[in-house]
Tab-separated table of C-alpha atoms in Angstrom:
chain	number	residue	atom	x	y	z
A	1	MET	CA	-1.947	-6.621	-11.452
A	2	SER	CA	-4.931	-8.022	-9.604
A	3	ALA	CA	-6.505	-6.173	-6.719
A	4	SER	CA	-5.605	-8.904	-4.287
A	5	ARG	CA	-1.937	-8.521	-5.193
A	6	GLN	CA	-2.190	-4.777	-4.900
A	7	ASP	CA	-3.748	-5.245	-1.498
A	8	GLY	CA	-0.885	-7.479	-0.481
A	9	LYS	CA	1.588	-4.728	-1.341
A	10	ARG	CA	-0.497	-1.926	0.124
A	11	ARG	CA	-1.036	-3.402	3.566
A	12	ALA	CA	1.790	-3.466	6.048
A	13	PRO	CA	2.816	-7.023	6.991
A	14	ALA	CA	1.972	-6.883	10.690
A	15	LEU	CA	1.734	-10.567	11.674
A	16	GLY	CA	4.733	-12.617	12.755
A	17	LEU	CA	4.861	-16.381	13.284
A	18	PRO	CA	3.261	-16.368	16.787
A	19	ALA	CA	0.410	-14.092	15.694
A	20	ALA	CA	-0.172	-16.071	12.494
A	21	SER	CA	-0.228	-19.343	14.453
A	22	ALA	CA	-2.671	-17.841	16.949
A	23	LEU	CA	-4.859	-16.762	14.038
A	24	VAL	CA	-4.978	-20.346	12.744
A	25	ILE	CA	-5.741	-21.790	16.186
A	26	GLY	CA	-8.351	-19.132	16.918
A	27	SER	CA	-10.078	-19.725	13.572
A	28	ILE	CA	-10.132	-23.507	13.970
A	29	ILE	CA	-11.336	-23.658	17.562
A	30	GLY	CA	-14.887	-22.364	17.922
A	31	THR	CA	-18.011	-23.597	19.658
A	32	GLY	CA	-18.428	-26.482	17.237
A	33	VAL	CA	-15.830	-28.579	19.031
A	34	PHE	CA	-17.823	-28.189	22.255
A	35	ALA	CA	-20.804	-29.873	20.577
A	36	LEU	CA	-18.796	-32.312	18.464
A	37	PRO	CA	-18.796	-35.264	20.922
A	38	SER	CA	-22.617	-35.330	20.853
A	39	ALA	CA	-22.654	-35.243	17.041
A	40	LEU	CA	-20.163	-38.146	16.916
A	41	ALA	CA	-21.816	-40.194	19.684
A	42	PRO	CA	-24.253	-42.061	17.357
A	43	TYR	CA	-21.253	-43.661	15.662
A	44	GLY	CA	-19.565	-44.749	18.877
A	45	PRO	CA	-15.827	-44.803	19.602
A	46	ILE	CA	-15.131	-45.675	15.966
A	47	SER	CA	-15.579	-41.948	15.378
A	48	LEU	CA	-12.263	-41.455	17.181
A	49	VAL	CA	-10.664	-43.480	14.388
A	50	ALA	CA	-12.393	-41.127	11.953
A	51	PHE	CA	-10.988	-38.198	13.917
A	52	VAL	CA	-7.447	-39.539	13.484
A	53	VAL	CA	-8.011	-40.017	9.731
A	54	VAL	CA	-9.408	-36.500	9.441
A	55	THR	CA	-6.421	-35.144	11.372
A	56	LEU	CA	-4.026	-36.743	8.881
A	57	GLY	CA	-6.050	-35.297	6.018
A	58	ALA	CA	-6.123	-31.875	7.686
A	59	LEU	CA	-2.332	-31.971	8.048
A	60	ALA	CA	-2.012	-32.840	4.347
A	61	LEU	CA	-4.220	-29.860	3.534
A	62	ALA	CA	-2.212	-27.647	5.901
A	63	SER	CA	1.024	-28.649	4.173
A	64	THR	CA	-0.592	-28.028	0.766
A	65	PHE	CA	-1.730	-24.551	1.780
A	66	GLY	CA	1.756	-23.851	3.097
A	67	SER	CA	3.323	-24.777	-0.251
A	68	LEU	CA	0.747	-22.752	-2.180
A	69	SER	CA	1.394	-19.677	-0.066
A	70	LYS	CA	5.049	-19.790	-1.163
A	71	ARG	CA	3.997	-19.663	-4.813
A	72	VAL	CA	1.297	-17.017	-4.368
A	73	PRO	CA	2.220	-14.973	-1.265
A	74	ALA	CA	-0.879	-12.782	-1.423
A	75	SER	CA	-4.079	-12.565	0.579
A	76	GLY	CA	-7.019	-14.619	-0.628
A	77	GLY	CA	-6.112	-18.229	0.128
A	78	PRO	CA	-8.119	-20.840	-1.814
A	79	TYR	CA	-9.735	-18.188	-3.992
A	80	VAL	CA	-6.402	-16.818	-5.211
A	81	TYR	CA	-4.862	-20.262	-5.790
A	82	ALA	CA	-7.791	-21.434	-7.907
A	83	ARG	CA	-7.901	-18.216	-9.906
A	84	GLU	CA	-4.181	-18.214	-10.630
A	85	ALA	CA	-4.125	-21.888	-11.672
A	86	PHE	CA	-7.439	-22.366	-13.490
A	87	GLY	CA	-8.812	-18.949	-14.360
A	88	GLU	CA	-11.471	-16.491	-13.241
A	89	PHE	CA	-14.500	-18.782	-13.286
A	90	THR	CA	-12.881	-21.367	-11.019
A	91	GLY	CA	-11.662	-18.581	-8.758
A	92	PHE	CA	-15.190	-17.210	-8.557
A	93	LEU	CA	-16.671	-20.618	-7.691
A	94	ASN	CA	-14.119	-21.031	-4.891
A	95	ALA	CA	-14.845	-17.567	-3.509
A	96	TRP	CA	-18.588	-18.261	-3.723
A	97	SER	CA	-18.256	-21.662	-2.039
A	98	TYR	CA	-15.980	-20.337	0.707
A	99	TRP	CA	-18.366	-17.477	1.359
A	100	ILE	CA	-21.193	-19.994	1.812
A	101	THR	CA	-18.952	-21.931	4.203
A	102	ALA	CA	-18.390	-18.813	6.288
A	103	TRP	CA	-22.009	-17.844	6.865
A	104	ALA	CA	-23.338	-21.422	6.980
A	105	GLY	CA	-20.558	-22.234	9.444
A	106	ASN	CA	-21.707	-19.320	11.571
A	107	ALA	CA	-25.145	-20.914	11.666
A	108	ALA	CA	-23.598	-24.163	12.914
A	109	ILE	CA	-21.491	-22.346	15.496
A	110	VAL	CA	-24.466	-20.421	16.849
A	111	VAL	CA	-26.534	-23.610	17.190
A	112	ALA	CA	-23.778	-25.111	19.357
A	113	TRP	CA	-23.500	-21.809	21.233
A	114	VAL	CA	-27.226	-21.888	22.039
A	115	GLY	CA	-26.747	-25.354	23.558
A	116	TYR	CA	-24.402	-23.901	26.160
A	117	VAL	CA	-26.508	-20.775	26.739
A	118	GLU	CA	-29.404	-23.096	27.543
A	119	VAL	CA	-27.446	-24.501	30.450
A	120	PHE	CA	-28.669	-21.331	32.197
A	121	VAL	CA	-31.856	-20.311	30.326
A	122	ASN	CA	-34.558	-22.094	28.311
A	123	LYS	CA	-33.683	-25.401	29.936
A	124	GLY	CA	-36.791	-26.917	28.374
A	125	HIS	CA	-35.355	-26.150	24.910
A	126	ASP	CA	-38.419	-24.370	23.545
A	127	LYS	CA	-37.785	-24.143	19.788
A	128	TRP	CA	-38.664	-20.488	19.259
A	129	VAL	CA	-36.745	-19.322	22.309
A	130	SER	CA	-33.750	-21.209	20.913
A	131	VAL	CA	-34.220	-19.416	17.589
A	132	ALA	CA	-34.329	-16.043	19.363
A	133	LEU	CA	-31.135	-16.847	21.288
A	134	ALA	CA	-29.435	-17.918	18.059
A	135	LEU	CA	-30.328	-14.642	16.351
A	136	VAL	CA	-28.910	-12.689	19.291
A	137	GLY	CA	-25.728	-14.748	19.041
A	138	LEU	CA	-25.379	-13.941	15.338
A	139	TRP	CA	-26.040	-10.213	15.499
A	140	ILE	CA	-23.880	-9.309	18.512
A	141	PRO	CA	-20.655	-10.227	16.632
A	142	ALA	CA	-22.019	-8.477	13.538
A	143	ALA	CA	-22.498	-5.302	15.589
A	144	ILE	CA	-18.935	-5.583	16.928
A	145	ASN	CA	-17.564	-6.004	13.393
A	146	LEU	CA	-19.504	-2.965	12.229
A	147	THR	CA	-17.634	-0.802	14.760
A	148	GLY	CA	-14.292	-1.476	13.069
A	149	VAL	CA	-11.342	-3.829	12.898
A	150	ARG	CA	-9.664	-2.568	16.070
A	151	ASN	CA	-12.620	-3.482	18.298
A	152	THR	CA	-13.041	-6.784	16.468
A	153	GLY	CA	-9.389	-7.687	17.039
A	154	ALA	CA	-9.400	-6.763	20.723
A	155	PHE	CA	-12.539	-8.807	21.325
A	156	GLN	CA	-10.992	-11.742	19.474
A	157	VAL	CA	-7.859	-11.799	21.633
A	158	ILE	CA	-9.854	-11.995	24.873
A	159	THR	CA	-12.167	-14.759	23.718
A	160	THR	CA	-9.333	-16.807	22.198
A	161	VAL	CA	-7.537	-17.008	25.525
A	162	LEU	CA	-10.666	-18.028	27.428
A	163	LYS	CA	-11.720	-20.755	25.005
A	164	PHE	CA	-8.698	-22.916	25.829
A	165	VAL	CA	-9.577	-23.438	29.495
A	166	PRO	CA	-12.170	-26.254	29.236
A	167	LEU	CA	-10.508	-27.888	26.218
A	168	VAL	CA	-7.056	-28.100	27.769
A	169	PHE	CA	-8.578	-29.313	31.038
A	170	MET	CA	-10.443	-32.187	29.383
A	171	ALA	CA	-7.427	-33.036	27.194
A	172	THR	CA	-5.251	-33.439	30.289
A	173	VAL	CA	-7.011	-33.887	33.649
A	174	GLY	CA	-10.146	-35.377	32.090
A	175	LEU	CA	-8.167	-38.369	30.786
A	176	LEU	CA	-7.598	-39.493	34.398
A	177	PHE	CA	-11.343	-40.019	34.955
A	178	ILE	CA	-12.148	-42.171	31.920
A	179	ASP	CA	-14.436	-45.148	32.595
A	180	PRO	CA	-14.290	-47.742	29.762
A	181	HIS	CA	-17.958	-48.659	30.367
A	182	ASN	CA	-19.008	-45.209	29.131
A	183	PHE	CA	-17.769	-45.799	25.586
A	184	GLY	CA	-20.569	-48.144	24.527
A	185	PRO	CA	-20.400	-50.245	21.333
A	186	PHE	CA	-17.330	-49.552	19.227
A	187	ASN	CA	-19.452	-49.083	16.088
A	188	ALA	CA	-22.903	-48.004	17.223
A	189	SER	CA	-24.033	-46.735	13.812
A	190	GLY	CA	-25.240	-50.013	12.322
A	191	GLN	CA	-23.212	-49.238	9.185
A	192	SER	CA	-20.076	-50.935	7.978
A	193	ALA	CA	-16.838	-49.791	9.585
A	194	VAL	CA	-15.823	-47.919	6.419
A	195	GLY	CA	-19.233	-46.258	6.146
A	196	ALA	CA	-19.202	-45.234	9.808
A	197	ILE	CA	-15.700	-43.769	9.542
A	198	SER	CA	-16.632	-41.839	6.387
A	199	ALA	CA	-19.820	-40.409	7.894
A	200	ALA	CA	-18.171	-39.511	11.205
A	201	GLY	CA	-15.173	-38.072	9.374
A	202	ALA	CA	-17.337	-35.627	7.434
A	203	ILE	CA	-18.650	-34.275	10.752
A	204	ALA	CA	-15.217	-34.240	12.397
A	205	LEU	CA	-13.763	-32.206	9.537
A	206	PHE	CA	-15.909	-29.260	10.648
A	207	SER	CA	-13.654	-28.882	13.668
A	208	TYR	CA	-10.687	-28.152	11.376
A	209	LEU	CA	-12.336	-25.524	9.185
A	210	GLY	CA	-10.167	-22.432	9.402
A	211	LEU	CA	-6.803	-24.163	8.980
A	212	GLU	CA	-6.347	-22.027	5.854
A	213	ALA	CA	-6.688	-18.766	7.824
A	214	ALA	CA	-3.004	-17.813	7.599
A	215	SER	CA	-2.986	-18.283	3.836
A	216	VAL	CA	-6.111	-16.130	3.496
A	217	VAL	CA	-4.245	-13.195	5.082
A	218	ALA	CA	-0.788	-14.079	3.691
A	219	GLY	CA	-0.332	-10.531	2.426
A	220	ARG	CA	-0.303	-9.290	6.018
A	221	VAL	CA	2.180	-11.860	7.362
A	222	ARG	CA	5.867	-11.036	7.640
A	223	GLU	CA	7.962	-13.354	5.485
A	224	PRO	CA	4.881	-15.219	4.240
A	225	GLY	CA	6.914	-17.814	2.346
A	226	ARG	CA	8.400	-18.899	5.660
A	227	ASN	CA	5.817	-18.063	8.314
A	228	VAL	CA	2.530	-19.001	6.628
A	229	PRO	CA	3.463	-22.686	6.083
A	230	ARG	CA	4.802	-23.032	9.612
A	231	ALA	CA	1.841	-21.247	11.211
A	232	THR	CA	-0.618	-23.395	9.265
A	233	VAL	CA	1.006	-26.706	10.209
A	234	TYR	CA	1.829	-25.747	13.828
A	235	GLY	CA	-1.647	-24.380	14.472
A	236	THR	CA	-3.309	-27.455	13.006
A	237	LEU	CA	-1.119	-29.769	15.090
A	238	VAL	CA	-1.930	-27.951	18.347
A	239	CYS	CA	-5.643	-28.137	17.612
A	240	ALA	CA	-5.391	-31.806	16.624
A	241	VAL	CA	-3.850	-32.805	19.958
A	242	ILE	CA	-6.455	-30.874	21.970
A	243	TYR	CA	-9.345	-32.150	19.861
A	244	ILE	CA	-8.516	-35.847	19.896
A	245	LEU	CA	-7.621	-36.022	23.587
A	246	GLY	CA	-10.539	-33.817	24.636
A	247	THR	CA	-13.079	-35.831	22.632
A	248	LEU	CA	-11.647	-39.075	24.002
A	249	ALA	CA	-12.037	-37.751	27.547
A	250	VAL	CA	-15.675	-36.755	26.954
A	251	PHE	CA	-16.464	-40.164	25.465
A	252	GLY	CA	-14.942	-41.792	28.551
A	253	THR	CA	-16.603	-39.613	31.197
A	254	VAL	CA	-20.167	-39.353	29.836
A	255	ALA	CA	-22.254	-42.487	29.328
A	256	HIS	CA	-22.840	-43.275	25.654
A	257	GLY	CA	-26.620	-43.321	26.064
A	258	LYS	CA	-26.605	-39.815	27.530
A	259	LEU	CA	-23.947	-38.302	25.294
A	260	GLY	CA	-25.972	-38.520	22.088
A	261	GLY	CA	-28.752	-36.354	23.531
A	262	SER	CA	-26.522	-33.841	25.278
A	263	THR	CA	-26.514	-30.238	24.067
A	264	ALA	CA	-23.463	-29.376	26.196
A	265	PRO	CA	-21.249	-32.486	26.355
A	266	PHE	CA	-18.186	-30.783	27.849
A	267	THR	CA	-20.341	-29.400	30.648
A	268	ASP	CA	-21.716	-32.872	31.374
A	269	ALA	CA	-18.197	-34.338	31.312
A	270	VAL	CA	-16.778	-31.823	33.798
A	271	ASN	CA	-19.814	-32.242	36.070
A	272	ASN	CA	-19.177	-35.985	36.124
A	273	VAL	CA	-15.535	-35.391	37.027
A	274	PHE	CA	-16.166	-32.977	39.916
A	275	GLY	CA	-19.739	-33.780	40.881
A	276	GLY	CA	-22.462	-31.172	41.187
A	277	THR	CA	-22.989	-28.468	38.557
A	278	TRP	CA	-20.613	-25.623	39.421
A	279	ALA	CA	-17.705	-26.881	37.311
A	280	GLY	CA	-19.965	-27.547	34.358
A	281	ASP	CA	-21.350	-24.028	34.648
A	282	VAL	CA	-17.811	-22.638	34.444
A	283	VAL	CA	-17.205	-24.685	31.285
A	284	ALA	CA	-20.493	-23.496	29.826
A	285	VAL	CA	-19.515	-19.862	30.410
A	286	ALA	CA	-16.174	-20.470	28.731
A	287	ALA	CA	-17.927	-22.167	25.797
A	288	ILE	CA	-20.338	-19.235	25.448
A	289	ILE	CA	-17.432	-16.791	25.365
A	290	SER	CA	-15.593	-19.025	22.901
A	291	GLY	CA	-18.638	-19.174	20.647
A	292	ILE	CA	-19.052	-15.418	20.533
A	293	GLY	CA	-15.351	-15.115	19.761
A	294	ALA	CA	-15.559	-17.639	16.931
A	295	LEU	CA	-18.612	-15.900	15.497
A	296	ASN	CA	-16.767	-12.606	15.750
A	297	GLY	CA	-13.813	-13.904	13.714
A	298	TRP	CA	-15.860	-15.787	11.123
A	299	THR	CA	-18.141	-12.780	10.634
A	300	MET	CA	-15.024	-10.906	9.564
A	301	LEU	CA	-14.172	-13.704	7.098
A	302	CYS	CA	-17.756	-13.563	5.801
A	303	ALA	CA	-17.004	-10.033	4.630
A	304	GLU	CA	-13.296	-10.267	3.796
A	305	MET	CA	-13.415	-13.106	1.253
A	306	PRO	CA	-16.123	-11.530	-0.960
A	307	TYR	CA	-14.410	-8.161	-0.486
A	308	ALA	CA	-11.191	-9.561	-1.990
A	309	ALA	CA	-13.089	-11.169	-4.880
A	310	ALA	CA	-15.169	-8.034	-5.491
A	311	ARG	CA	-12.021	-5.949	-5.890
A	312	ASP	CA	-10.995	-8.364	-8.659
A	313	GLY	CA	-14.403	-7.967	-10.306
A	314	LEU	CA	-15.478	-11.505	-9.358
A	315	PHE	CA	-18.127	-10.620	-6.771
A	316	PRO	CA	-20.864	-7.965	-6.736
A	317	ARG	CA	-19.435	-4.467	-6.305
A	318	ALA	CA	-21.475	-3.859	-3.175
A	319	PHE	CA	-19.108	-6.186	-1.279
A	320	SER	CA	-16.113	-3.977	-2.102
A	321	ARG	CA	-17.563	-0.769	-0.677
A	322	LEU	CA	-16.109	0.392	2.625
A	323	ARG	CA	-17.933	2.637	5.056
A	324	GLY	CA	-16.930	4.851	7.943
A	325	GLY	CA	-13.551	5.926	9.241
A	326	SER	CA	-12.574	2.314	9.923
A	327	ASP	CA	-13.259	1.199	6.329
A	328	VAL	CA	-15.818	-1.445	7.296
A	329	PRO	CA	-17.294	-3.693	4.536
A	330	VAL	CA	-20.806	-3.108	5.866
A	331	PHE	CA	-22.696	-4.830	3.061
A	332	GLY	CA	-20.689	-8.056	3.409
A	333	ILE	CA	-21.202	-8.199	7.174
A	334	VAL	CA	-24.936	-7.498	7.059
A	335	ALA	CA	-25.681	-9.730	4.045
A	336	SER	CA	-23.790	-12.699	5.495
A	337	THR	CA	-25.425	-12.345	8.901
A	338	VAL	CA	-28.881	-12.150	7.314
A	339	LEU	CA	-28.201	-15.368	5.378
A	340	ALA	CA	-26.865	-17.104	8.494
A	341	SER	CA	-30.011	-16.032	10.351
A	342	LEU	CA	-32.271	-17.405	7.613
A	343	ILE	CA	-30.577	-20.804	7.453
A	344	THR	CA	-30.623	-21.014	11.267
A	345	VAL	CA	-34.377	-20.377	11.427
A	346	PHE	CA	-34.960	-22.796	8.528
A	347	SER	CA	-32.927	-25.531	10.197
A	348	TYR	CA	-34.608	-25.159	13.586
A	349	THR	CA	-38.021	-25.525	11.942
A	350	ARG	CA	-37.142	-28.345	9.517
A	351	PHE	CA	-34.473	-30.561	11.111
A	352	ASP	CA	-34.258	-32.377	14.418
A	353	ASP	CA	-30.455	-32.653	14.394
A	354	VAL	CA	-29.889	-29.003	13.500
A	355	PHE	CA	-26.175	-28.853	14.307
A	356	THR	CA	-25.262	-31.940	12.268
A	357	LYS	CA	-27.219	-30.825	9.183
A	358	ILE	CA	-25.624	-27.380	9.069
A	359	VAL	CA	-22.180	-28.781	9.850
A	360	LEU	CA	-22.357	-31.147	6.888
A	361	LEU	CA	-23.433	-28.326	4.554
A	362	SER	CA	-20.631	-26.009	5.649
A	363	VAL	CA	-18.080	-28.844	5.451
A	364	LEU	CA	-19.134	-29.636	1.887
A	365	THR	CA	-18.852	-26.026	0.737
A	366	ALA	CA	-15.445	-25.754	2.457
A	367	VAL	CA	-14.086	-28.968	0.936
A	368	ILE	CA	-14.720	-27.690	-2.606
A	369	PRO	CA	-12.138	-24.858	-2.240
A	370	TYR	CA	-9.835	-27.338	-0.473
A	371	LEU	CA	-10.151	-29.722	-3.411
A	372	PHE	CA	-9.349	-27.031	-5.963
A	373	SER	CA	-6.404	-25.865	-3.865
A	374	ALA	CA	-4.954	-29.385	-3.865
A	375	ALA	CA	-5.603	-29.566	-7.613
A	376	ALA	CA	-3.811	-26.231	-8.099
A	377	GLN	CA	-0.812	-27.604	-6.205
A	378	LEU	CA	-0.753	-30.678	-8.451
A	379	TYR	CA	-1.075	-28.480	-11.519
A	380	TRP	CA	1.926	-26.382	-10.551
A	381	LEU	CA	3.971	-29.456	-9.653
A	382	LEU	CA	3.204	-31.476	-12.784
A	383	VAL	CA	2.904	-28.728	-15.395
A	384	ARG	CA	4.848	-25.683	-14.343
A	385	ALA	CA	7.684	-26.684	-12.061
A	386	PRO	CA	8.698	-30.374	-12.279
A	387	GLU	CA	12.266	-29.456	-13.309
A	388	SER	CA	12.817	-26.883	-10.573
A	389	LEU	CA	12.532	-29.376	-7.704
A	390	SER	CA	14.776	-32.215	-6.660
A	391	PRO	CA	13.298	-35.693	-7.312
A	392	ARG	CA	12.863	-36.272	-3.578
A	393	ARG	CA	11.114	-32.932	-2.977
A	394	PHE	CA	8.973	-33.396	-6.081
A	395	ALA	CA	7.855	-36.898	-4.985
A	396	ARG	CA	7.066	-35.656	-1.458
A	397	ASP	CA	5.028	-32.662	-2.603
A	398	VAL	CA	3.109	-34.708	-5.185
A	399	THR	CA	2.302	-37.353	-2.565
A	400	VAL	CA	1.010	-34.767	-0.084
A	401	ALA	CA	-1.070	-33.041	-2.761
A	402	VAL	CA	-2.580	-36.351	-3.903
A	403	LEU	CA	-3.443	-37.214	-0.282
A	404	ALA	CA	-5.079	-33.805	0.182
A	405	LEU	CA	-7.044	-34.268	-3.046
A	406	ALA	CA	-8.148	-37.800	-2.102
A	407	PHE	CA	-9.090	-36.637	1.387
A	408	SER	CA	-11.259	-33.883	-0.098
A	409	TYR	CA	-13.105	-36.378	-2.312
A	410	TRP	CA	-13.543	-38.706	0.662
A	411	SER	CA	-15.014	-35.873	2.748
A	412	ILE	CA	-17.528	-35.045	0.016
A	413	GLN	CA	-18.545	-38.698	-0.231
A	414	GLY	CA	-19.060	-38.919	3.523
A	415	SER	CA	-21.324	-35.863	3.633
A	416	GLY	CA	-24.342	-37.874	2.452
A	417	TYR	CA	-26.713	-37.565	-0.479
A	418	GLN	CA	-28.952	-34.907	1.053
A	419	THR	CA	-26.020	-32.663	1.962
A	420	VAL	CA	-24.466	-33.019	-1.495
A	421	TYR	CA	-27.850	-32.106	-2.997
A	422	TYR	CA	-28.204	-28.925	-0.936
A	423	GLY	CA	-24.516	-28.070	-1.302
A	424	LEU	CA	-24.475	-28.518	-5.077
A	425	PHE	CA	-27.656	-26.468	-5.364
A	426	VAL	CA	-26.297	-23.468	-3.451
A	427	LEU	CA	-22.958	-23.743	-5.291
A	428	LEU	CA	-24.617	-23.665	-8.713
A	429	LEU	CA	-26.664	-20.660	-7.647
A	430	GLY	CA	-23.415	-18.803	-8.148
A	431	VAL	CA	-23.396	-19.487	-11.918
A	432	PRO	CA	-26.068	-16.871	-12.817
A	433	VAL	CA	-24.311	-14.449	-10.464
A	434	TYR	CA	-21.091	-14.947	-12.433
A	435	VAL	CA	-22.930	-14.483	-15.744
A	436	TRP	CA	-24.452	-11.255	-14.410
A	437	LEU	CA	-21.027	-10.003	-13.291
A	438	LYS	CA	-19.397	-10.782	-16.624
A	439	ARG	CA	-22.303	-9.166	-18.479
A	440	GLY	CA	-21.781	-5.964	-16.512
A	441	GLN	CA	-18.058	-6.034	-17.243
A	442	ALA	CA	-18.715	-6.660	-20.952
A	443	MET	CA	-21.114	-3.720	-21.096
A	444	ASP	CA	-18.540	-1.459	-19.427
A	445	GLU	CA	-15.912	-2.606	-21.934
A	446	ARG	CA	-18.259	-1.976	-24.872
A	447	VAL	CA	-18.984	1.538	-23.637
A	448	ALA	CA	-15.263	2.214	-23.273
A	449	ASP	CA	-14.528	0.768	-26.740
A	450	ALA	CA	-17.325	2.821	-28.291
A	451	ALA	CA	-15.955	5.983	-26.702
A	452	ALA	CA	-12.457	5.198	-27.973
A	453	THR	CA	-13.779	4.429	-31.462
A	454	ALA	CA	-15.794	7.656	-31.548
A	455	SER	CA	-12.708	9.587	-30.550
A	456	ARG	CA	-10.708	8.024	-33.393
A	457	THR	CA	-13.414	8.495	-36.056
A	458	ARG	CA	-14.526	12.021	-35.112
A	459	PRO	CA	-14.080	14.415	-38.127
A	460	GLN	CA	-10.772	16.255	-37.872
A	461	ARG	CA	-10.095	19.781	-39.135
A	462	ALA	CA	-7.946	19.897	-42.245
A	463	PRO	CA	-4.439	21.073	-41.430
A	464	GLU	CA	-4.676	24.030	-43.829
A	465	THR	CA	-7.971	25.193	-42.361
A	466	PRO	CA	-7.396	27.643	-39.518
A	467	ALA	CA	-9.257	27.344	-36.284
A	468	PRO	CA	-11.808	30.048	-35.824
A	469	ALA	CA	-10.519	32.931	-33.806
A	470	PRO	CA	-11.907	33.035	-30.265
A	471	ARG	CA	-14.689	35.484	-29.806
A	472	LEU	CA	-13.813	38.486	-27.721
A	473	SER	CA	-16.101	39.357	-24.941
A	474	ARG	CA	-17.605	42.767	-25.163
A	475	GLY	CA	-16.320	44.865	-22.384
A	476	PRO	CA	-17.197	48.493	-21.567
A	477	ARG	CA	-16.349	51.017	-24.251
A	478	THR	CA	-13.221	52.968	-23.434
A	479	GLY	CA	-13.282	55.454	-26.264
A	480	ARG	CA	-10.131	54.000	-27.749
A	481	THR	CA	-9.992	53.180	-31.427
A	482	ARG	CA	-8.977	49.565	-32.087
A	483	ALA	CA	-6.089	49.182	-34.525
A	484	PRO	CA	-6.805	47.322	-37.729
A	485	ARG	CA	-6.026	43.582	-37.526
A	486	LYS	CA	-2.825	42.491	-39.169
A	487	PRO	CA	-2.944	39.611	-41.580
A	488	ASN	CA	-2.242	36.267	-40.000
A	489	ASP	CA	1.075	35.171	-41.409
A	490	SER	CA	0.373	31.558	-40.594
A	491	ARG	CA	-2.780	31.538	-42.783
A	492	HIS	CA	-2.356	29.905	-46.174
A	493	GLN	CA	-2.652	32.506	-48.976
A	494	ASP	CA	-3.962	31.412	-52.381
């Protein structure tokens, strides 16, 4: 039995449907959505069409993850599905890719978070001050995670509640203040409509990363076969409504020419609705809190996914070591935060559109596990269980899985050549890691086999040859005369 399955049986299933749905919503909604309108502005309102397409694809993925969780009701999500369907190497690549998504996504989240912090400080956007703020934003959640799961969970609950305030406001009240003149050209990208939708869709998909959260912790959900699919779909639907309506409201309340250069588009939108700056400052505070909360949750995922794989022998052992009374995976937290810090500094010094570049990289590395999950669903439907389903259910599930697979390919295509280059490079960096892991396992197996062989081939005493009598320790003389030894009746006499 794999470690992930053991873990699923060992842990008490503590999450019901409401908690699992909140986990999905809290994982999806981070600071990225607060910066998303600015990232989509160069494409114009056609990006809203892309958002709708991405929402349909995200729902197909959500349904696919729900079906997969019924077949493999254990923690691990995309990693477990790929491993069970296609073997260890594919499972490793999915765990590796998802891990990259987690810490690269943290870099994207912290860049958006800095944009809202700079509503109050560093208003001139000095590059190195921005880098310093970003590093603070990355290491505060890491410090919280290092104190244990209980503190991490409590912090997450508070920030999840607060993050909804500006989003729900713009998705409802903000719609009443839309001015059509603010939208600008429908397709402002200069590309074809299909090209613009593909490029904008790759960026918009970042806002849905985390929809698989319930399946990742399926082993801790009560009645996972029932609650994980519902939580995944319900949570994705709630986020979809808020996202589309909120982005539409920002597009309609901030002039197109200003929106593209805004580092805090929701703040600008609320300021335009109320006038002055006080309302925008309130939104900025909420966005800052939301960002820290998202970083707090994703920092946990940065450690949990490699921890699950390491227990199965598919990640370096250091990730499986727990420290302290709270059993904290310290190495995973620190290593992931260091990597997120490095890519953040690199991006600030090399790219002008920092947020967009990191978003595209994290989307690409997330879509790869999504693609393999959809492929695993197709594999089970077409190879293992076509007879066990009714024709109608079989046709429906195959259609959804094909849509999820096609959507994943479309998202990769829309990421752009440069992103695919960087993403493929970091993905293939995992190959020598896998070889190193398997080499270590092979060496351990050889040592064990050699020990077993030595035990079998060690010279044995002939059955007729008696074992030497144990030597008696010499104690103090007592003056007694020892009786002569009687012959050993069990000894063979010639």
